[in-house]
Coordinates of C-alpha atoms and ligand atoms in Angstrom, one line a residue:
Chain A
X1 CA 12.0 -15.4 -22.3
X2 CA 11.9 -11.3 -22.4
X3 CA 14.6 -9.2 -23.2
X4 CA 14.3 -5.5 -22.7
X5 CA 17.3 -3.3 -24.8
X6 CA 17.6 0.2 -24.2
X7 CA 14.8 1.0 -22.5
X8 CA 13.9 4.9 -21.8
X9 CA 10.8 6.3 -20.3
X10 CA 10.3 10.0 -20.4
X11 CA 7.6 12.2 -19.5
X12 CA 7.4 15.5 -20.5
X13 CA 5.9 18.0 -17.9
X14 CA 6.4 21.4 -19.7
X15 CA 9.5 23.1 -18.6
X16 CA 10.8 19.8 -16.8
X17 CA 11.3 16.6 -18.2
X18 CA 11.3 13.3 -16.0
X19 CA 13.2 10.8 -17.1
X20 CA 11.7 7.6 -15.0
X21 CA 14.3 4.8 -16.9
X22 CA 16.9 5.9 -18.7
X23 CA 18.6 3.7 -21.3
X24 CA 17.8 0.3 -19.3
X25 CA 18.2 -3.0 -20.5
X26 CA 17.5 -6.6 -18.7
X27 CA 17.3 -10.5 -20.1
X28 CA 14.8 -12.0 -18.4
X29 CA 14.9 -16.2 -18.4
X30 CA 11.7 -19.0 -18.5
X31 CA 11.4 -20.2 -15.0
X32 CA 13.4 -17.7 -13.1
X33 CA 12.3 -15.7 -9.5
X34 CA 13.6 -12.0 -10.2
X35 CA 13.6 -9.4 -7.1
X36 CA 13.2 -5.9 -8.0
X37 CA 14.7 -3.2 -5.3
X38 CA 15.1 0.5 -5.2
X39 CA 14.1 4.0 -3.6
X40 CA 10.7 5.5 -3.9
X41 CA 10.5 6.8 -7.1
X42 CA 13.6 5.2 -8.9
X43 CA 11.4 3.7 -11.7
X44 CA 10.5 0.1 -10.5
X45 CA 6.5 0.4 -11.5
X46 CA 7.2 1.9 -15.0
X47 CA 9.9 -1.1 -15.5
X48 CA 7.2 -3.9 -14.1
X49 CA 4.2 -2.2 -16.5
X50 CA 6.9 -1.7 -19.9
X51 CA 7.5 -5.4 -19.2
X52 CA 3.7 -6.5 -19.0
X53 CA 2.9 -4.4 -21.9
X54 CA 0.6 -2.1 -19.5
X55 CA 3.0 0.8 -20.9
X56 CA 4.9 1.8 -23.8
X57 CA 8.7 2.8 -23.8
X58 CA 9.6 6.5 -25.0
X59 CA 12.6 4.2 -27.0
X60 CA 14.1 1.1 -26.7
X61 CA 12.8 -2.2 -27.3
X62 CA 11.0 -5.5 -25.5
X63 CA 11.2 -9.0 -27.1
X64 CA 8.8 -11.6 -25.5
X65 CA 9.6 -15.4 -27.4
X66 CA 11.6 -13.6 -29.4
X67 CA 8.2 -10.8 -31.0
X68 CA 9.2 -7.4 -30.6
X69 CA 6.3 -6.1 -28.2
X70 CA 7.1 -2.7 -28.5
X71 CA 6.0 -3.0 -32.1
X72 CA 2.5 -4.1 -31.3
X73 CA -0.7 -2.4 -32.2
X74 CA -2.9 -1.8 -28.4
X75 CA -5.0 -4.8 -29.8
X76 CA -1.9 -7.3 -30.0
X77 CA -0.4 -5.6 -26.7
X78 CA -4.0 -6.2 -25.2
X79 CA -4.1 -10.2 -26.0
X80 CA -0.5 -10.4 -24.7
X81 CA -1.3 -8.7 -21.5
X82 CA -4.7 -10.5 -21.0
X83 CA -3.1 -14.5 -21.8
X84 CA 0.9 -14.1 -20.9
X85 CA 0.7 -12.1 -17.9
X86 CA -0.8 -12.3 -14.6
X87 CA -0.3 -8.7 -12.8
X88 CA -0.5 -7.6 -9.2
X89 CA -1.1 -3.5 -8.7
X90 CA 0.5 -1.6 -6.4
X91 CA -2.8 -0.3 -5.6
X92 CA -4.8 -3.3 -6.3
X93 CA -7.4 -2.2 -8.8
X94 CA -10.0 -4.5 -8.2
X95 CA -14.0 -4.2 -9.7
X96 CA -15.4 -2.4 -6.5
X97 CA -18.8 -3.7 -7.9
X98 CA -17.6 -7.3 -7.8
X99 CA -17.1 -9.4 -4.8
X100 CA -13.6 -11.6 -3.7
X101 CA -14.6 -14.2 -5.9
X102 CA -16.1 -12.6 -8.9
X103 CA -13.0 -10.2 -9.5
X104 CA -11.2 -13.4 -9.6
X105 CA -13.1 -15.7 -11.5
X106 CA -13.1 -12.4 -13.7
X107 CA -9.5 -12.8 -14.5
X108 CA -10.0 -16.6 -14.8
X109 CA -12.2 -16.6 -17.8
X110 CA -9.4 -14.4 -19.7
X111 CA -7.3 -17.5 -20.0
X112 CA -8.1 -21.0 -21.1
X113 CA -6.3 -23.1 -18.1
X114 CA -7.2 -21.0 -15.1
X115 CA -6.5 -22.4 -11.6
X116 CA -9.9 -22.7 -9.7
X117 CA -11.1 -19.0 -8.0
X118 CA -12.4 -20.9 -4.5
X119 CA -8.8 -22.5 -4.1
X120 CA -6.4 -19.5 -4.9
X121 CA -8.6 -16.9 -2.3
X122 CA -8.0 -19.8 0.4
X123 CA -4.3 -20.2 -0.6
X124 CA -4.1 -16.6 0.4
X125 CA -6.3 -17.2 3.7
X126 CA -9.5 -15.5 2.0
X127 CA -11.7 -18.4 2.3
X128 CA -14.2 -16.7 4.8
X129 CA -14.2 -13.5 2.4
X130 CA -15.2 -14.3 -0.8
X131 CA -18.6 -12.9 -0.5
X132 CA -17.5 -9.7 0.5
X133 CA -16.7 -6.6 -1.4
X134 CA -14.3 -5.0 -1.8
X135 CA -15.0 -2.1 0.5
X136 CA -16.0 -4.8 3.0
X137 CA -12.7 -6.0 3.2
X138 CA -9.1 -4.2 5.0
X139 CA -6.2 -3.2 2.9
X140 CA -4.5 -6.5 3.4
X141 CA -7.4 -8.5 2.3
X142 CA -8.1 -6.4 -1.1
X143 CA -3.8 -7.2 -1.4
X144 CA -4.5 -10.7 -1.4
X145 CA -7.7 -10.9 -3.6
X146 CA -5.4 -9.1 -5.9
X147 CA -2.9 -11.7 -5.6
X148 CA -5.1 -14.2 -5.7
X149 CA -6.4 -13.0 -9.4
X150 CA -3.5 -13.0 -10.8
X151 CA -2.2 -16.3 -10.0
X152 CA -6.0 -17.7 -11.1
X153 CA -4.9 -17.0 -14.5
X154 CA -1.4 -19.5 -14.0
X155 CA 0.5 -16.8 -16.2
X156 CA 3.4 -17.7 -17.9
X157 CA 4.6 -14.4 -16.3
X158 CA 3.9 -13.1 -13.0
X159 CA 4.5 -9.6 -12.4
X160 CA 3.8 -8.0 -8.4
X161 CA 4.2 -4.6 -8.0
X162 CA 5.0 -4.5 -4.0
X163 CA 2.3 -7.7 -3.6
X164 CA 3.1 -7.4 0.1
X165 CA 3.4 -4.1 0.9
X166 CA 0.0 -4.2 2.9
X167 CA 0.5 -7.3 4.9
X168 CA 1.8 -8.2 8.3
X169 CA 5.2 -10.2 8.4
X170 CA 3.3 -14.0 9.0
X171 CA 1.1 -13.2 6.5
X172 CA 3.9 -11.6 3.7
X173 CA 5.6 -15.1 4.6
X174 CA 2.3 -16.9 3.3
X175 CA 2.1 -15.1 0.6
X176 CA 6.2 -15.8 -0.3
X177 CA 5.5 -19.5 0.0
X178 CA 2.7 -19.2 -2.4
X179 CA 4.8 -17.5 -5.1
X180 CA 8.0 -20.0 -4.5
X181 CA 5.5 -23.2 -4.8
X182 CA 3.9 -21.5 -8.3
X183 CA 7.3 -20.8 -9.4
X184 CA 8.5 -24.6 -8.6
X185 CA 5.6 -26.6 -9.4
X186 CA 4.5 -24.8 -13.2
X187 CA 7.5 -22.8 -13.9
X188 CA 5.8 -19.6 -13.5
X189 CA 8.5 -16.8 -14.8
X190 CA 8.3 -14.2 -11.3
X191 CA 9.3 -10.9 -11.1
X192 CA 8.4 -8.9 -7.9
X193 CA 9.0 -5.2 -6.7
X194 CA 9.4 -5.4 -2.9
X195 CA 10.7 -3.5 -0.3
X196 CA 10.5 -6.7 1.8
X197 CA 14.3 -8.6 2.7
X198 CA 12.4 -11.9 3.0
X199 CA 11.5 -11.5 -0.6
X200 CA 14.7 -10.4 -2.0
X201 CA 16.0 -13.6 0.2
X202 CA 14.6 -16.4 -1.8
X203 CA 14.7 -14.9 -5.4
X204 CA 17.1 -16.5 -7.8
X205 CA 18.7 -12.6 -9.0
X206 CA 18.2 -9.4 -7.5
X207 CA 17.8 -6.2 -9.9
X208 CA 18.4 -2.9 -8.1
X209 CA 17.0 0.6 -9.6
X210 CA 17.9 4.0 -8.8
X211 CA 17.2 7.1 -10.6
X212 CA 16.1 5.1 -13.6
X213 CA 19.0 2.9 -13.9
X214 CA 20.0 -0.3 -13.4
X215 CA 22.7 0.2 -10.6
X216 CA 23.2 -3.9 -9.7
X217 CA 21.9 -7.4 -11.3
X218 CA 23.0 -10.3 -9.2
X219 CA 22.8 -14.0 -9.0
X220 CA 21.0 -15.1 -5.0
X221 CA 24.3 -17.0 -3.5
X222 CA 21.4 -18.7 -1.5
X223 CA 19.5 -21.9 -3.2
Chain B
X1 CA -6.8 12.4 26.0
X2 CA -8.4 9.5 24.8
X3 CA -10.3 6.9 26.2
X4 CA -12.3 4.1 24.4
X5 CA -14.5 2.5 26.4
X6 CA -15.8 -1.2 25.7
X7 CA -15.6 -0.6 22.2
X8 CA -17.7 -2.9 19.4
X9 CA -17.6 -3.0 15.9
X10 CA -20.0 -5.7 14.3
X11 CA -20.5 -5.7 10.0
X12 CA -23.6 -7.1 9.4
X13 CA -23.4 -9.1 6.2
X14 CA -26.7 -11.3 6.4
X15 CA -26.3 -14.8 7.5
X16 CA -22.8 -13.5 9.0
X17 CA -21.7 -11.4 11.0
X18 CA -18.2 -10.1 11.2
X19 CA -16.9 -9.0 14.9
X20 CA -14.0 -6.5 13.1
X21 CA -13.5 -5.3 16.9
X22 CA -15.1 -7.0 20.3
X23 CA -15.0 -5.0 23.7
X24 CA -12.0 -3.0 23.1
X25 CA -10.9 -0.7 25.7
X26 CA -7.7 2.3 25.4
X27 CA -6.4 4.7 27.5
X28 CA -4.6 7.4 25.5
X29 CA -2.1 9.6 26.9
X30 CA -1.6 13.4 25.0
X31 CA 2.1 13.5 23.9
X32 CA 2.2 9.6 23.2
X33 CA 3.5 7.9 20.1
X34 CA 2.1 4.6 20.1
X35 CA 2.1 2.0 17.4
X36 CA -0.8 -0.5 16.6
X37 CA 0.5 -3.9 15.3
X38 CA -1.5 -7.4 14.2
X39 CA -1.7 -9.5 11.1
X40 CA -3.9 -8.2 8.7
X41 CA -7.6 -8.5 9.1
X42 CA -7.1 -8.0 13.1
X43 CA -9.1 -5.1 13.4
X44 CA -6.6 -2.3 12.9
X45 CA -8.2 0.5 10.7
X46 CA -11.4 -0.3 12.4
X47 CA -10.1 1.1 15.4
X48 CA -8.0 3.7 14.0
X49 CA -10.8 4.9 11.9
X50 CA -13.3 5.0 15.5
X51 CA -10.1 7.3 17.2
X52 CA -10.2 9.8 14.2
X53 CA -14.0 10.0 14.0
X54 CA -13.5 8.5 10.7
X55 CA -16.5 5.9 11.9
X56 CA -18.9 5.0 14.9
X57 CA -18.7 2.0 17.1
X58 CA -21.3 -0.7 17.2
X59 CA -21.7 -0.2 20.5
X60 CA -19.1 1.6 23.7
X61 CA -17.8 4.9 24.1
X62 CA -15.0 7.4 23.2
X63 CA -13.9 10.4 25.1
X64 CA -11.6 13.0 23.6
X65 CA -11.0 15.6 26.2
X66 CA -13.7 14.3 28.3
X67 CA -16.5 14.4 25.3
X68 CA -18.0 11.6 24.5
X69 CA -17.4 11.9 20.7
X70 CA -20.0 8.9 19.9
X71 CA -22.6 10.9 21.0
X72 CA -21.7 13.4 18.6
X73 CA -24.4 14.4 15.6
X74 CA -22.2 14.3 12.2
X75 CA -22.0 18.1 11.9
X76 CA -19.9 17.7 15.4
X77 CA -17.9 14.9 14.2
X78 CA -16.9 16.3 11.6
X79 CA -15.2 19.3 13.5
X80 CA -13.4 17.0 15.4
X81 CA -11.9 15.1 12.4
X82 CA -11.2 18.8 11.0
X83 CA -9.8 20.5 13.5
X84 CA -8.1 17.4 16.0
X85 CA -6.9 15.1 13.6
X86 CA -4.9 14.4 10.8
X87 CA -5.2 11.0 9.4
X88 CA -2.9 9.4 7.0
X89 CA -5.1 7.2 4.8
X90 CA -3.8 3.2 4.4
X91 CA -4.9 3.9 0.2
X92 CA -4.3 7.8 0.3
X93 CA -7.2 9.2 -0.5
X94 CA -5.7 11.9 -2.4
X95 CA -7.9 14.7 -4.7
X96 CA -7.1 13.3 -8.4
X97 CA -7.6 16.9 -9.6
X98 CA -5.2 18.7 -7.8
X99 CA -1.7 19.0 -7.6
X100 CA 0.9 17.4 -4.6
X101 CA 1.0 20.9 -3.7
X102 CA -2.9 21.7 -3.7
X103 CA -3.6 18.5 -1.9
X104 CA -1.9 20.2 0.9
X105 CA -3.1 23.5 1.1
X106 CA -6.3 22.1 0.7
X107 CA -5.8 20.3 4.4
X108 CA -4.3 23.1 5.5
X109 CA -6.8 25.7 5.0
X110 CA -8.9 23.7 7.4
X111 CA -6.8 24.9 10.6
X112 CA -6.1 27.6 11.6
X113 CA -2.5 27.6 12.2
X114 CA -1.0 25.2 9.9
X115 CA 2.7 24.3 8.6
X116 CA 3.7 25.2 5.1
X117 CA 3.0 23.2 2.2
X118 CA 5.8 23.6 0.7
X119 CA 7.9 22.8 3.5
X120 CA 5.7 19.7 4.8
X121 CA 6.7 18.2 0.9
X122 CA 10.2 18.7 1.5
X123 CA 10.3 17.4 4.7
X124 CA 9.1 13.8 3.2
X125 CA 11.4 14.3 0.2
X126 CA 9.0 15.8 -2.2
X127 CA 10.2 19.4 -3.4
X128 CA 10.9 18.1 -7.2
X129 CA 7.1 16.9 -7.2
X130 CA 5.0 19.4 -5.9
X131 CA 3.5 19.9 -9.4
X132 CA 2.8 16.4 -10.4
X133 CA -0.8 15.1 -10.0
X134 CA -1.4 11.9 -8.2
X135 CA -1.6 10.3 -11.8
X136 CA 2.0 11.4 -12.3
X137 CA 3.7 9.9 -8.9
X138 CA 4.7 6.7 -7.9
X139 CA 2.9 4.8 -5.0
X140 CA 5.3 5.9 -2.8
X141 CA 5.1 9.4 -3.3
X142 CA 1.6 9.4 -3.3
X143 CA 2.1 8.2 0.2
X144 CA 4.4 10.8 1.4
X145 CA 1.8 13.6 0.0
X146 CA -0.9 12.1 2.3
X147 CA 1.9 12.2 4.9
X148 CA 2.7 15.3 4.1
X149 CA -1.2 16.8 3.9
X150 CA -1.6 15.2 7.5
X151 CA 1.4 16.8 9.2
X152 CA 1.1 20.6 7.7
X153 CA -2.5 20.3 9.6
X154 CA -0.4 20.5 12.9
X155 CA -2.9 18.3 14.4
X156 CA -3.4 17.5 18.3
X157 CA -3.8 13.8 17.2
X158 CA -2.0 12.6 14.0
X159 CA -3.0 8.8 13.0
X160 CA -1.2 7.2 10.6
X161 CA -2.6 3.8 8.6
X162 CA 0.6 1.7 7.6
X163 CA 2.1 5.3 6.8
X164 CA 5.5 3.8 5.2
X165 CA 3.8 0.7 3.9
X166 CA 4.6 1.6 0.0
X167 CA 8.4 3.0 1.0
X168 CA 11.7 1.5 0.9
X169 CA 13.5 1.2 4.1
X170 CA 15.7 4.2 3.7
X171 CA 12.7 6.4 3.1
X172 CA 10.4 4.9 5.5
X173 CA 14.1 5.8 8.4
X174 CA 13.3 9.4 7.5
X175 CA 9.5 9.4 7.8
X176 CA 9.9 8.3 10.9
X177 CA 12.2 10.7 12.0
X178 CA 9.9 13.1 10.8
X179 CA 7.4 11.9 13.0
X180 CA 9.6 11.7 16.2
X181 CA 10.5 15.3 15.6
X182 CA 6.9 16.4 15.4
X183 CA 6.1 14.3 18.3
X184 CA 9.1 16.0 20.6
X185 CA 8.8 19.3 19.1
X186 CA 4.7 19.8 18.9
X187 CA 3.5 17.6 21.6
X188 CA 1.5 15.8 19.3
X189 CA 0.0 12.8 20.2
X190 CA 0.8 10.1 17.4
X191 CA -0.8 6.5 16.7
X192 CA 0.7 4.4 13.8
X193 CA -0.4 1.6 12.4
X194 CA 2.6 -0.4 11.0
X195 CA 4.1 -3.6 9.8
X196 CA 7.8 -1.8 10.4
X197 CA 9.6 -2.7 13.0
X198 CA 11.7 0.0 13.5
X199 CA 8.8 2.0 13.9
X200 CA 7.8 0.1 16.8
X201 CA 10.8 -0.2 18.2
X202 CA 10.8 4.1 18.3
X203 CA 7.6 3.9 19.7
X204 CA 6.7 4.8 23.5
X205 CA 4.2 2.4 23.4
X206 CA 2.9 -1.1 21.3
X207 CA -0.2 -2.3 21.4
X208 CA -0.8 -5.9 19.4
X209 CA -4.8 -6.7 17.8
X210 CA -5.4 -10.1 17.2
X211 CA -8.9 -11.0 15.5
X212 CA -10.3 -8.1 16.9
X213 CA -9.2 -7.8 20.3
X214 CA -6.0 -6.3 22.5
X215 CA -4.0 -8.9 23.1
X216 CA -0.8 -7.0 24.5
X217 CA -0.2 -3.6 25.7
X218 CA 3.2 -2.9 26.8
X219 CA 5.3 0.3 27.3
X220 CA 8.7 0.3 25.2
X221 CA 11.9 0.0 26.7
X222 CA 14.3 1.9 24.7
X223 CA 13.6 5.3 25.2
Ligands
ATP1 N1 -17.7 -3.0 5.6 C1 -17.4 -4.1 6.0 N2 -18.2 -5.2 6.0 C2 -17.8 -6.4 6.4 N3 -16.6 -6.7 6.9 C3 -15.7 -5.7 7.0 C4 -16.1 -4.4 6.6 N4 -14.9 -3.6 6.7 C5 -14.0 -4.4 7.3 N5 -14.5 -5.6 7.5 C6 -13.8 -6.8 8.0 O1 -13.3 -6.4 9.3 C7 -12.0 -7.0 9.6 C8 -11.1 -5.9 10.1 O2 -10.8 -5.0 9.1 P1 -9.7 -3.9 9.3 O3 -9.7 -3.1 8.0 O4 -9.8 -3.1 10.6 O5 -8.3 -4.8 9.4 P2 -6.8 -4.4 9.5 O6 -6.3 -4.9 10.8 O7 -6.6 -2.9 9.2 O8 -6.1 -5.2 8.3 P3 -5.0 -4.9 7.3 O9 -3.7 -5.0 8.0 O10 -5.1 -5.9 6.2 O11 -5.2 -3.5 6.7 C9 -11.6 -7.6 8.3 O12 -11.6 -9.0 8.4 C10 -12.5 -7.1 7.2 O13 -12.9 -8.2 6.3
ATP2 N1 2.7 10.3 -15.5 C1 3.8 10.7 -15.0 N2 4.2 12.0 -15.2 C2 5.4 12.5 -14.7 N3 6.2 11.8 -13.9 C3 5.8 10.5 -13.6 C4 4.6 9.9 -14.1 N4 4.5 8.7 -13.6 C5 5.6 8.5 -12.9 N5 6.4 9.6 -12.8 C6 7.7 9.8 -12.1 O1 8.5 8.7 -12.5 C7 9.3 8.3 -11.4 C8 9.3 6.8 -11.3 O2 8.0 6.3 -11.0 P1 7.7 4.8 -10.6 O3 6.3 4.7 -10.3 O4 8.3 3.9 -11.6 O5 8.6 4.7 -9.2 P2 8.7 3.4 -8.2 O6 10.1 3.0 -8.2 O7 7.7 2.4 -8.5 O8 8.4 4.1 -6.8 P3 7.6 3.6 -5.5 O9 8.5 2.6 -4.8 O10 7.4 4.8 -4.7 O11 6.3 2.9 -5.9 C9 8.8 8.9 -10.1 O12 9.7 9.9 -9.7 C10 7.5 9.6 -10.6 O13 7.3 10.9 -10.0
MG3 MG1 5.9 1.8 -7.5
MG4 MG1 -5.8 -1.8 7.6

C-alpha cells in the first residue's frame, strides 16, 4: 500500500542541524496493524505525519498505490490527507469552538462513506459527552473524541500518534478493541505510535525508532 | 498540610449537570508522595486543579497550612499557586514564544530561591534542546520542559497531571527517579496523577477516584 525509500528529515536550527529520520525506509501492506515504538524524541511523529502527508521529507521518497506523494503539489497532498487518511494527534487538535459531535461530524463530511458521528463517540464511551466542549471535557475524553473523528471518516489508513497516551489501562483496552474490530471488519491499514505493551501485543509487526533510524521491523509471533 | 474538606465540584451545563467530584474529603501529609489513580473521566484533574488553587470547589473547604484557601479573593490565590506550587500541566501549557530554556526561567523568577534552568532541563534529559521552541519538540519533550519548569520552582507542593503520560517507559523510569530524589532530598510534598504503574508502586501512598468519589485510600507497602 505505501512504501517509504530513503526517507530523511532535517531541520536546520542555525549552527546545529537536527536530523529527526535519517535515511529511513519502510513497506507498508493493505490490511496490516503496524506498532510504532521508540524513545522520546527518536522521530516517531515526523515518521507518522511524512506518511499521512501532514509533512514533507528533506529527501527520499513516499509511494501511496503506487503515486509518488512526495511529488505532490499541497493541493494534491491536501485531497490525499483529507480522503485516505484518518489521523489521531498526539495533542488532539480538536475545533475548541465545536462540540464532541460537531468536531466529528466535521471530519465526516470530508469523506463520502463516513461511519455515523453518534455511534463512533459511544464506541469510545462518549455517549453522555457529545454536547460538551472541548474545554468541558478531561484529557482523556478530548483523546477519545479525537479518536472517535478519525475513525468517522473509515480511512483507508489510520494513523494514531500515541491515541492512548491519556487514558487509564480499562479504558486504553477499549480503545485497542476498537482499532482491532476496524482493522478486521473493513481492512483498515493501522499504524500506531504507542508507548503502551498492550498495543505493541496485538499488532501484526512491530517497527522500532531510535535516533531517527529504523533499529528493528518484526513480524508479532502472536496471532 | 492539606486538608480538603467535603469537597464538590458540580458543572452546570443546562438541563445536566455533571457531579466531576461529590463530597470528597483528603488529609495531606507535608513530605508525602502520593499518587492519584482512576479511569479517565473520574474526577482527577478536578481535584488536582482544587489542591493547586488552579480552581474553586462547588462547595467544601481546603486548608493549606491551616488557611482556608477557598476563602481566598483571587489576588490571594494566586500567591499561593505562585509561590506553593508547581503544577505540571496534563496538556503543558507551555509559552509558544519562548524558548525550553525561557519557559523555565520564566517559572523560576516567580520564587525566590529557585533551581537552575539549565540544570532542571538536564535533569529530564533536555540539555540538546534548551533552544528549541515548543513548535520544534516532540510531545514528549514538551512534557519534560513543563516538568522541568515545575521542579526548578522548588515548590513546597509539586502536582503533577499524568506527568509521563507522552514518555516511553525508559524515560518515564528516570522522571520518576527524579521525583523521588526531590521528594527525599527537598521534603517536598508530591501528588501525581498517573496511569503508570510503576509510579504507584514508588508511591507512599495511592488513592483510587471512581466517578467522582474516593473509593480507596491505602498506604503502600514497599517502602
Ligand atoms: N467545564 C466543564 N463542564 C462540564 N463538564 C466538565 C467540565 N470540565 C470537566 N468536566 C467533566 O468532569 C469530569 C471529570 O473531569 P476530569 O478532567 O477531572 O477527569 P480526569 O479524571 O482528569 O480524566 P482523564 O483521566 O481523562 O484526564 C469529566 O467527565 C468531564 O467531562
Ligand atoms: N520544527 C523542529 N525543529 C527542530 N527540531 C525538531 C522540530 N520538530 C521536531 N524536532 C526534533 O526532532 C526529533 C524527533 O521529533 P519527533 O516528534 O518525531 O519525536 P517522537 O519520537 O514523536 O517523540 P515523543 O515520543 O516525545 O513524541 C526531536 O528530538 C525533536 O526535538
Ligand atoms: Mg511524538
Ligand atoms: Mg485529567
Amino acid at each position: 500500500l505505501l512504501s517509504l525509500e530513503n526517507i530523511c528529515k532535517t531541520y536546520d536550527m542555525g549552527e546545529v542541524k537536527v536530523e529527526a529520520l535519517k535515511d529511513t525506509s519502510l513497506d507498508i501492506y493493505r490490511g496490516e496493524l503496524i506498532v510504532i515504538l521508540g524513545p522520546s524524541g527518536s522521530g516517531k511523529t515526523t515518521l507518522l505525519n511524512i506518511v499521512g502527508g501532514m509533512d514533507r521529507p528533506t529527501a527520499g521518497k513516499v509511494f501511496y498505490q503506487g503515486k509518488n506523494i512526495t511529488e505532490f503539489r499541497d493541493r494534491e497532498l491536501t485531497l490525499y490527507r483529507r480522503r485516505e487518511v484518518g489521523f489521531i494527534f498526539q495533542l488532539y487538535n480538536l475545533m475548541s469552538s465545536l462540540t464532541a459531535r460537531e468536531n466529528v461530524e466535521l471530519a465526516a463530511e470530508l469523506v463520502k462513506k463516513p461511519l455515523p458521528a453518534d455511534q463512533m463517540l459511544a464506541s469510545v464511551g462518549l455517549e453522555d459527552r457529545m454536547d460538551h466542549f472541548p474545554s468541558q471535557l478531561s484529557g482523556g475524553e478530548q483523546q477519545r473524541v479525537a479518536i472517535a473523528r478519525a475513525v468517522a471518516k473509515n480511512p483507508g489508513l489510520l494513523l494514531g500518534d500515541e491515541p492512548t497516551g491519556a487514558l487509564d489501562y480499562e479504558t486504553g483496552i477499549q480503545i485497542l478493541a476498537l482499532l482491532r474490530e476496524i482493522n478486521t471488519s473493513y481492512g483498515t491499514t493501522i499504524i500506531i505510535i504507542t508507548h503502551n505493551i498492550a498495543i505493541a501485543e496485538m499488532a501484526d509487526r512491530v517497527v522500532r525508532l531510535r535516533s531517527g533510524e529504523i533499529v528493528e521491523d518484526r513480524e508479532n509471533s502472536k496471532p
